[in-house]
Tab-separated table of C-alpha atoms in Angstrom:
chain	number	residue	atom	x	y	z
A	921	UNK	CA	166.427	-183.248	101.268
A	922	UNK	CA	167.557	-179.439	100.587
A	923	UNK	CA	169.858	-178.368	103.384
A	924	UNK	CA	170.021	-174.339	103.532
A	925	UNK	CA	172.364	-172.117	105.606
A	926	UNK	CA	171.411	-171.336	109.181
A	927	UNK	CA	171.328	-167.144	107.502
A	928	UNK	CA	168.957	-167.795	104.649
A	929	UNK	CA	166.668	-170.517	106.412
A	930	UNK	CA	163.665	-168.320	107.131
A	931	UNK	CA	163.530	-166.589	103.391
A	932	UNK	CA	164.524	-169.720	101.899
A	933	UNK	CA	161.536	-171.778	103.188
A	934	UNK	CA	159.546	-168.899	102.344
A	935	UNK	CA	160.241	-169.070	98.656
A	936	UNK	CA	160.086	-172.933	98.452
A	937	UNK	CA	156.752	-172.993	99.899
A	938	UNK	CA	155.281	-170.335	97.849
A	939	UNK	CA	156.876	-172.342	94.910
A	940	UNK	CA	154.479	-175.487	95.751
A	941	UNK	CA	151.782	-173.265	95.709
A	942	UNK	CA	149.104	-173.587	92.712
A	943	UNK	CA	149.069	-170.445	90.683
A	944	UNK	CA	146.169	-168.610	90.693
A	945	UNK	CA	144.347	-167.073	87.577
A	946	UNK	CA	143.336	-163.480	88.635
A	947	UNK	CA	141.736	-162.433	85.488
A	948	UNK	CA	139.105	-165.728	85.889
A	949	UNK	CA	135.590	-165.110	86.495
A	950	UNK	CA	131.946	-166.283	86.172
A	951	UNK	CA	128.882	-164.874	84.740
A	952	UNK	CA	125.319	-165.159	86.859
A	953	UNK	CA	122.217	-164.131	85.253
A	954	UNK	CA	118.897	-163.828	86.722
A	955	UNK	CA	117.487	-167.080	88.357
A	956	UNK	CA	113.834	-166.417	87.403
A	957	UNK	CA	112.767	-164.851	83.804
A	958	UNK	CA	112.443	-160.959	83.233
A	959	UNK	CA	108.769	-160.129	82.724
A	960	UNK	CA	108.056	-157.254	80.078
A	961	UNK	CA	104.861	-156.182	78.675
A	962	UNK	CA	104.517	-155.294	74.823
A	963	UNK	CA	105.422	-151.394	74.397
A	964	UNK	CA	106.977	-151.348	77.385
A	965	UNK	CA	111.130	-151.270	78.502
A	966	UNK	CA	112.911	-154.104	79.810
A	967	UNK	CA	116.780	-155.119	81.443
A	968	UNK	CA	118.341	-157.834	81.167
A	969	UNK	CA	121.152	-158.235	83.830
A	970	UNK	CA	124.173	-160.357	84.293
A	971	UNK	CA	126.934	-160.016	87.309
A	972	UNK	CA	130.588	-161.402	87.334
A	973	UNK	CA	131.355	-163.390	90.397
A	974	UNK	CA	133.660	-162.695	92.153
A	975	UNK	CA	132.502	-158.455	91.785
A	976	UNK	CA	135.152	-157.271	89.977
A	977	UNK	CA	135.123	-154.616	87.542
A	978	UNK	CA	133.580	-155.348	83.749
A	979	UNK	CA	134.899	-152.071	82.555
A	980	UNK	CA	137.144	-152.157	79.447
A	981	UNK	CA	135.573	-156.344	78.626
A	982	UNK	CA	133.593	-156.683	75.586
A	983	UNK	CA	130.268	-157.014	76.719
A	984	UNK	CA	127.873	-159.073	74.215
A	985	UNK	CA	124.520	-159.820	74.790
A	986	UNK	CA	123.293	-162.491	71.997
A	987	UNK	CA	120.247	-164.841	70.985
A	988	UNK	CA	120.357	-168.024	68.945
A	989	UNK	CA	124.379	-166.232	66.853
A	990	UNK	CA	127.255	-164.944	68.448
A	991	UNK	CA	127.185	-162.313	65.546
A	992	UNK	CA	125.561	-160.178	64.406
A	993	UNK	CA	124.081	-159.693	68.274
A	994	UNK	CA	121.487	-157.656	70.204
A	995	UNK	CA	124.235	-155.275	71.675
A	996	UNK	CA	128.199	-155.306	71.919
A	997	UNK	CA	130.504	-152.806	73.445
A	998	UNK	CA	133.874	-153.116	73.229
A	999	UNK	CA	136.364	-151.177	75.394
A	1000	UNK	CA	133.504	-149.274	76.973
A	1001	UNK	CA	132.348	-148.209	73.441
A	1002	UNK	CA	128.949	-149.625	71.502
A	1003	UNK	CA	130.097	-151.513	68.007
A	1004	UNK	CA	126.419	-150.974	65.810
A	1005	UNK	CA	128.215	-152.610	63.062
A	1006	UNK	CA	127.963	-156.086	64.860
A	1007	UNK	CA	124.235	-155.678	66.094
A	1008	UNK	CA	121.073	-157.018	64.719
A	1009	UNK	CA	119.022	-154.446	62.568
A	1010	UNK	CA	115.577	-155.492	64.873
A	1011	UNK	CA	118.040	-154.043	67.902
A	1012	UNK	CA	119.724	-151.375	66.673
A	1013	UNK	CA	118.912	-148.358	68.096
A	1014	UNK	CA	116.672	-149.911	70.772
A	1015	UNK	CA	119.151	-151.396	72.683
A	1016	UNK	CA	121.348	-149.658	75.473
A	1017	UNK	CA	124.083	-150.577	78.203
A	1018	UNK	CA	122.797	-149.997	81.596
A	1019	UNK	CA	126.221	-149.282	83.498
A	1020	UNK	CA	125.546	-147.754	86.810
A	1021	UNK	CA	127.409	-150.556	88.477
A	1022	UNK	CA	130.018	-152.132	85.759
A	1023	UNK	CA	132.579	-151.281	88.183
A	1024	UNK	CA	131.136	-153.570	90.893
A	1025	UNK	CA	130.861	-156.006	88.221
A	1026	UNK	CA	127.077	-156.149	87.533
A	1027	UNK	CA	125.511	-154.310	83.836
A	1028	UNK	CA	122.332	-155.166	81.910
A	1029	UNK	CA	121.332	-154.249	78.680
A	1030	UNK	CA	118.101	-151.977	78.226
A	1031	UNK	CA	115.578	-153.229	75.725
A	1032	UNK	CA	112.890	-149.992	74.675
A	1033	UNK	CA	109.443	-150.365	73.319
A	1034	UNK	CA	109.665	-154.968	73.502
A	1035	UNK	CA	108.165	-156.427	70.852
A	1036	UNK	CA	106.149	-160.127	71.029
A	1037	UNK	CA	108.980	-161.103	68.925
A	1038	UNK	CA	111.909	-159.635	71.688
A	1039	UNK	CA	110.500	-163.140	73.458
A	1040	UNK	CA	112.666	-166.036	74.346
A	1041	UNK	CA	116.239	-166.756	75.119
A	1042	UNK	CA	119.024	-164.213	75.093
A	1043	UNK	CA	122.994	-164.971	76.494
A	1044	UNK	CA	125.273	-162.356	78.260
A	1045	UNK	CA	129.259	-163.072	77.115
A	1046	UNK	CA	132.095	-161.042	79.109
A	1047	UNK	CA	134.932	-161.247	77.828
A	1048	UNK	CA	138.811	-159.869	78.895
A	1049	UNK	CA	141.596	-161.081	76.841
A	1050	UNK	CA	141.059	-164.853	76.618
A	1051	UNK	CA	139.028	-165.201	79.405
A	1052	UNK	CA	135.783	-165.277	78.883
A	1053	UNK	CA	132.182	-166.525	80.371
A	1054	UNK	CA	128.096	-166.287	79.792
A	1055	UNK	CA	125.173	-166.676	81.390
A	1056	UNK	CA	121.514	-167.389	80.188
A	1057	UNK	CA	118.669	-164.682	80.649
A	1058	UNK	CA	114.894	-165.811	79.937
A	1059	UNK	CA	112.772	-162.784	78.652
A	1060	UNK	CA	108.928	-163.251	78.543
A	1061	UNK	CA	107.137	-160.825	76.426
A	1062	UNK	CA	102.974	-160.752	77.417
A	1063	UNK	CA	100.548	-158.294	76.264
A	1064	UNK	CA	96.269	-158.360	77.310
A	1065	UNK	CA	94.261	-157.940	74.435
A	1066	UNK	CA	91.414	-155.745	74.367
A	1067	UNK	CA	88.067	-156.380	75.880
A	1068	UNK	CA	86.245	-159.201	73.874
A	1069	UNK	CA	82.745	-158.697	71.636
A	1070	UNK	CA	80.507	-160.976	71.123
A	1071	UNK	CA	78.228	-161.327	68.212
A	1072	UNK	CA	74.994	-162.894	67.561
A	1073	UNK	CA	73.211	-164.315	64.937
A	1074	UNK	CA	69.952	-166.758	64.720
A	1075	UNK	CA	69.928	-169.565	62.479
A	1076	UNK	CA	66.695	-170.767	60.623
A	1077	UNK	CA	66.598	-173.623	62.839
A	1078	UNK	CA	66.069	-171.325	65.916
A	1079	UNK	CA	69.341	-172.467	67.296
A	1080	UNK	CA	72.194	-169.476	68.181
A	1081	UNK	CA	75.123	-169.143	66.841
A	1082	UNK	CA	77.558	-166.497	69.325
A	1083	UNK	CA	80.920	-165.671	67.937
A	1084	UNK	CA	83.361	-164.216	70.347
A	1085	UNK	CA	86.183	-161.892	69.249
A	1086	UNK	CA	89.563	-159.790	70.470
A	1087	UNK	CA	92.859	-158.851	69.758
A	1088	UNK	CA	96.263	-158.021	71.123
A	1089	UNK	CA	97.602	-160.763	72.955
A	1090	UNK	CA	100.560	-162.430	73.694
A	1091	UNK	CA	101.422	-165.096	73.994
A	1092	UNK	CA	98.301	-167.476	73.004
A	1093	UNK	CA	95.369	-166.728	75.389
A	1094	UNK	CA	92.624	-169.622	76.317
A	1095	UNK	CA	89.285	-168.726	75.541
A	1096	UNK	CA	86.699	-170.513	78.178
A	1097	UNK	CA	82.856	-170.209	77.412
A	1098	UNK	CA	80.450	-169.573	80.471
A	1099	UNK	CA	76.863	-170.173	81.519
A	1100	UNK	CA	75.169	-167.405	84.341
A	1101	UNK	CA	75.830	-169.705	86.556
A	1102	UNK	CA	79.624	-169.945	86.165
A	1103	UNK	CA	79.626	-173.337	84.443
A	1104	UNK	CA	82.108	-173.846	81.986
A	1105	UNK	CA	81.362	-174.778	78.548
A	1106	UNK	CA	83.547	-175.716	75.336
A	1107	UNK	CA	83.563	-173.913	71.676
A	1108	UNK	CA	82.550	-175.103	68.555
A	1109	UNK	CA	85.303	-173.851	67.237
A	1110	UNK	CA	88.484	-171.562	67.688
A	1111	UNK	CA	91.474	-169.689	66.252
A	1112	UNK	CA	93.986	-167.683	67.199
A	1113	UNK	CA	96.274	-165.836	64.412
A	1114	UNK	CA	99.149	-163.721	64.664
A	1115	UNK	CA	99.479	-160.378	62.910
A	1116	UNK	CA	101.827	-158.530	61.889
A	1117	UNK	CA	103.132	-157.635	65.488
A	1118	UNK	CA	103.170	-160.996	67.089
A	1119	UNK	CA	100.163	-160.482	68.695
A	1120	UNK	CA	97.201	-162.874	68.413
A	1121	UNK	CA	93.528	-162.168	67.314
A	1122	UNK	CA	91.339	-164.773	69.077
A	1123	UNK	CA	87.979	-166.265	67.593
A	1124	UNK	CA	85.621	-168.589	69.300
A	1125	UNK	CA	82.354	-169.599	68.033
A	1126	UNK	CA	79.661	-171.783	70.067
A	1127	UNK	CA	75.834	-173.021	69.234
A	1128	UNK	CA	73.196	-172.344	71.728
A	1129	UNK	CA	70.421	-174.889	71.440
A	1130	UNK	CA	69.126	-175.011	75.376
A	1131	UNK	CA	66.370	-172.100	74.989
A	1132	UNK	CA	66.438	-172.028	79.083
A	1133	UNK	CA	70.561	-170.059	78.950
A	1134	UNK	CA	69.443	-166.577	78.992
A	1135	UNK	CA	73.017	-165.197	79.574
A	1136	UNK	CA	76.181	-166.031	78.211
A	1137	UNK	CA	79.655	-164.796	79.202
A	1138	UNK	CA	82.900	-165.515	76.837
A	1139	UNK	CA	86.381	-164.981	79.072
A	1140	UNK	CA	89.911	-164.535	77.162
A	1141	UNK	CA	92.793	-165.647	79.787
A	1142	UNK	CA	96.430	-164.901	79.922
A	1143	UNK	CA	97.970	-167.583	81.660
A	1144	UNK	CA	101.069	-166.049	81.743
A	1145	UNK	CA	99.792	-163.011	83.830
A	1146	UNK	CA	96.989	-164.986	85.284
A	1147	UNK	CA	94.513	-162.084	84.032
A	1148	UNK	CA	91.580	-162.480	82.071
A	1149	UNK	CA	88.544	-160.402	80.038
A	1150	UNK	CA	84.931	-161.136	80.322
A	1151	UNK	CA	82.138	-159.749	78.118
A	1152	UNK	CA	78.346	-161.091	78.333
A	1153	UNK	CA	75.724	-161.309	76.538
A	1154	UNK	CA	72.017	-161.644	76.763
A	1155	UNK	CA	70.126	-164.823	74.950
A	1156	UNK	CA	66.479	-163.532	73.201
């Protein structure tokens, strides 16, 4: 047992219990992004945030936000200064560093004019001398197509054959078939192809044999924004 004079007791047992104490890292942190996914429509601009915890200052980390490769990445700055050398072509030049509060701890990265292609995963990576942490952010990417047409043409056998058309959306719509009285019927057939943006062109095609369905309706639905387009049509 340590025996210390009656004149240093007080400062002594100060200094051996601080001794026994587990040092603590200042510089460590965490990363939190967003709990739910960022929403962005095609053409349109969209952040993607991440915070430290606890809210200390990011300024003067490298900041990286990255997809599937550390490098080359969407957007890094490094020592409060933006490195295009180390940034995907796609990005460059549409990317910026949204740092109203980096000194609270919290930045985001501005994506301009998204692209179908901008959907998916991305990672935010702080990091300040070897410490370092990152976070996921989910970015969906949705676009509504344009109003659909329907076109009509009668076979020899008297039967009618509709074909129902539109483009511009994102991601993958449903295309749902519909009597005048709301009931729901299948299509022949159906395809949906990208072009060169992403973006899908939807084609449905159906036979009409009952002579009694005067009017038809063909709906395109985005189930990601739970909207829809309806054109109808009127059966000779």
């Amino acid at each position: 047992m340590a025996v210390f004079p009656n004149s240093c007791l007080p400062g002594c047992l100060l200094i051996f219990i601080l001794l026994q104490l587990p040092k603590l890292d200042s510089a460590r942190f965490d990363v939190i992004g967003p709990l739910e996914p960022i929403l962005a429509m095609v053409g349109e601009d969209a952040e993607l945030p991440c915070r430290l915890s606890p809210n200390v200052s990011a300024e003067g980390m490298e900041l990286r936000w990255f997809r599937e490769k550390v490098s080359p990445a969407v957007f890094v700055s490094r020592e409060g200064r933006e490195q295009e050398g180390e940034e995907m072509a796609e990005y460059r030049g549409r990317v910026s560093l949204v740092e109203d509060h980096i000194a609270e701890g919290s930045v985001a990265v501005r994506l301009q004019e998204v692209k179908a292609s901008d959907d998916g995963e991305y990672r935010c990576f702080f990091r300040q001398d070897e410490n370092y942490e990152e976070a996921i952010v989910h970015l969906k990417v949705a676009a509504l197509g344009s109003g659909p047409h329907i076109s009509m043409e009668v076979q020899d056998s008297g039967e009618i054959q509709l074909e129902c058309t539109s483009v511009g959306w994102y991601p993958e719509p449903q295309v749902q078939w519909r009597t005048h009285k709301g009931e729901e019927f299948p299509s022949m057939s159906e395809s949906r192809n990208p072009d060169e943006e992403g973006l899908f062109t939807v084609r449905a095609s159906v036979i009409i044999r009952d002579t009694s369905m005067k009017n038809v309706s063909c709906c395109i639905r985005n189930l990601l924004l739970g909207q829809e387009k309806e054109v109808e049509i009127s059966i000779p």
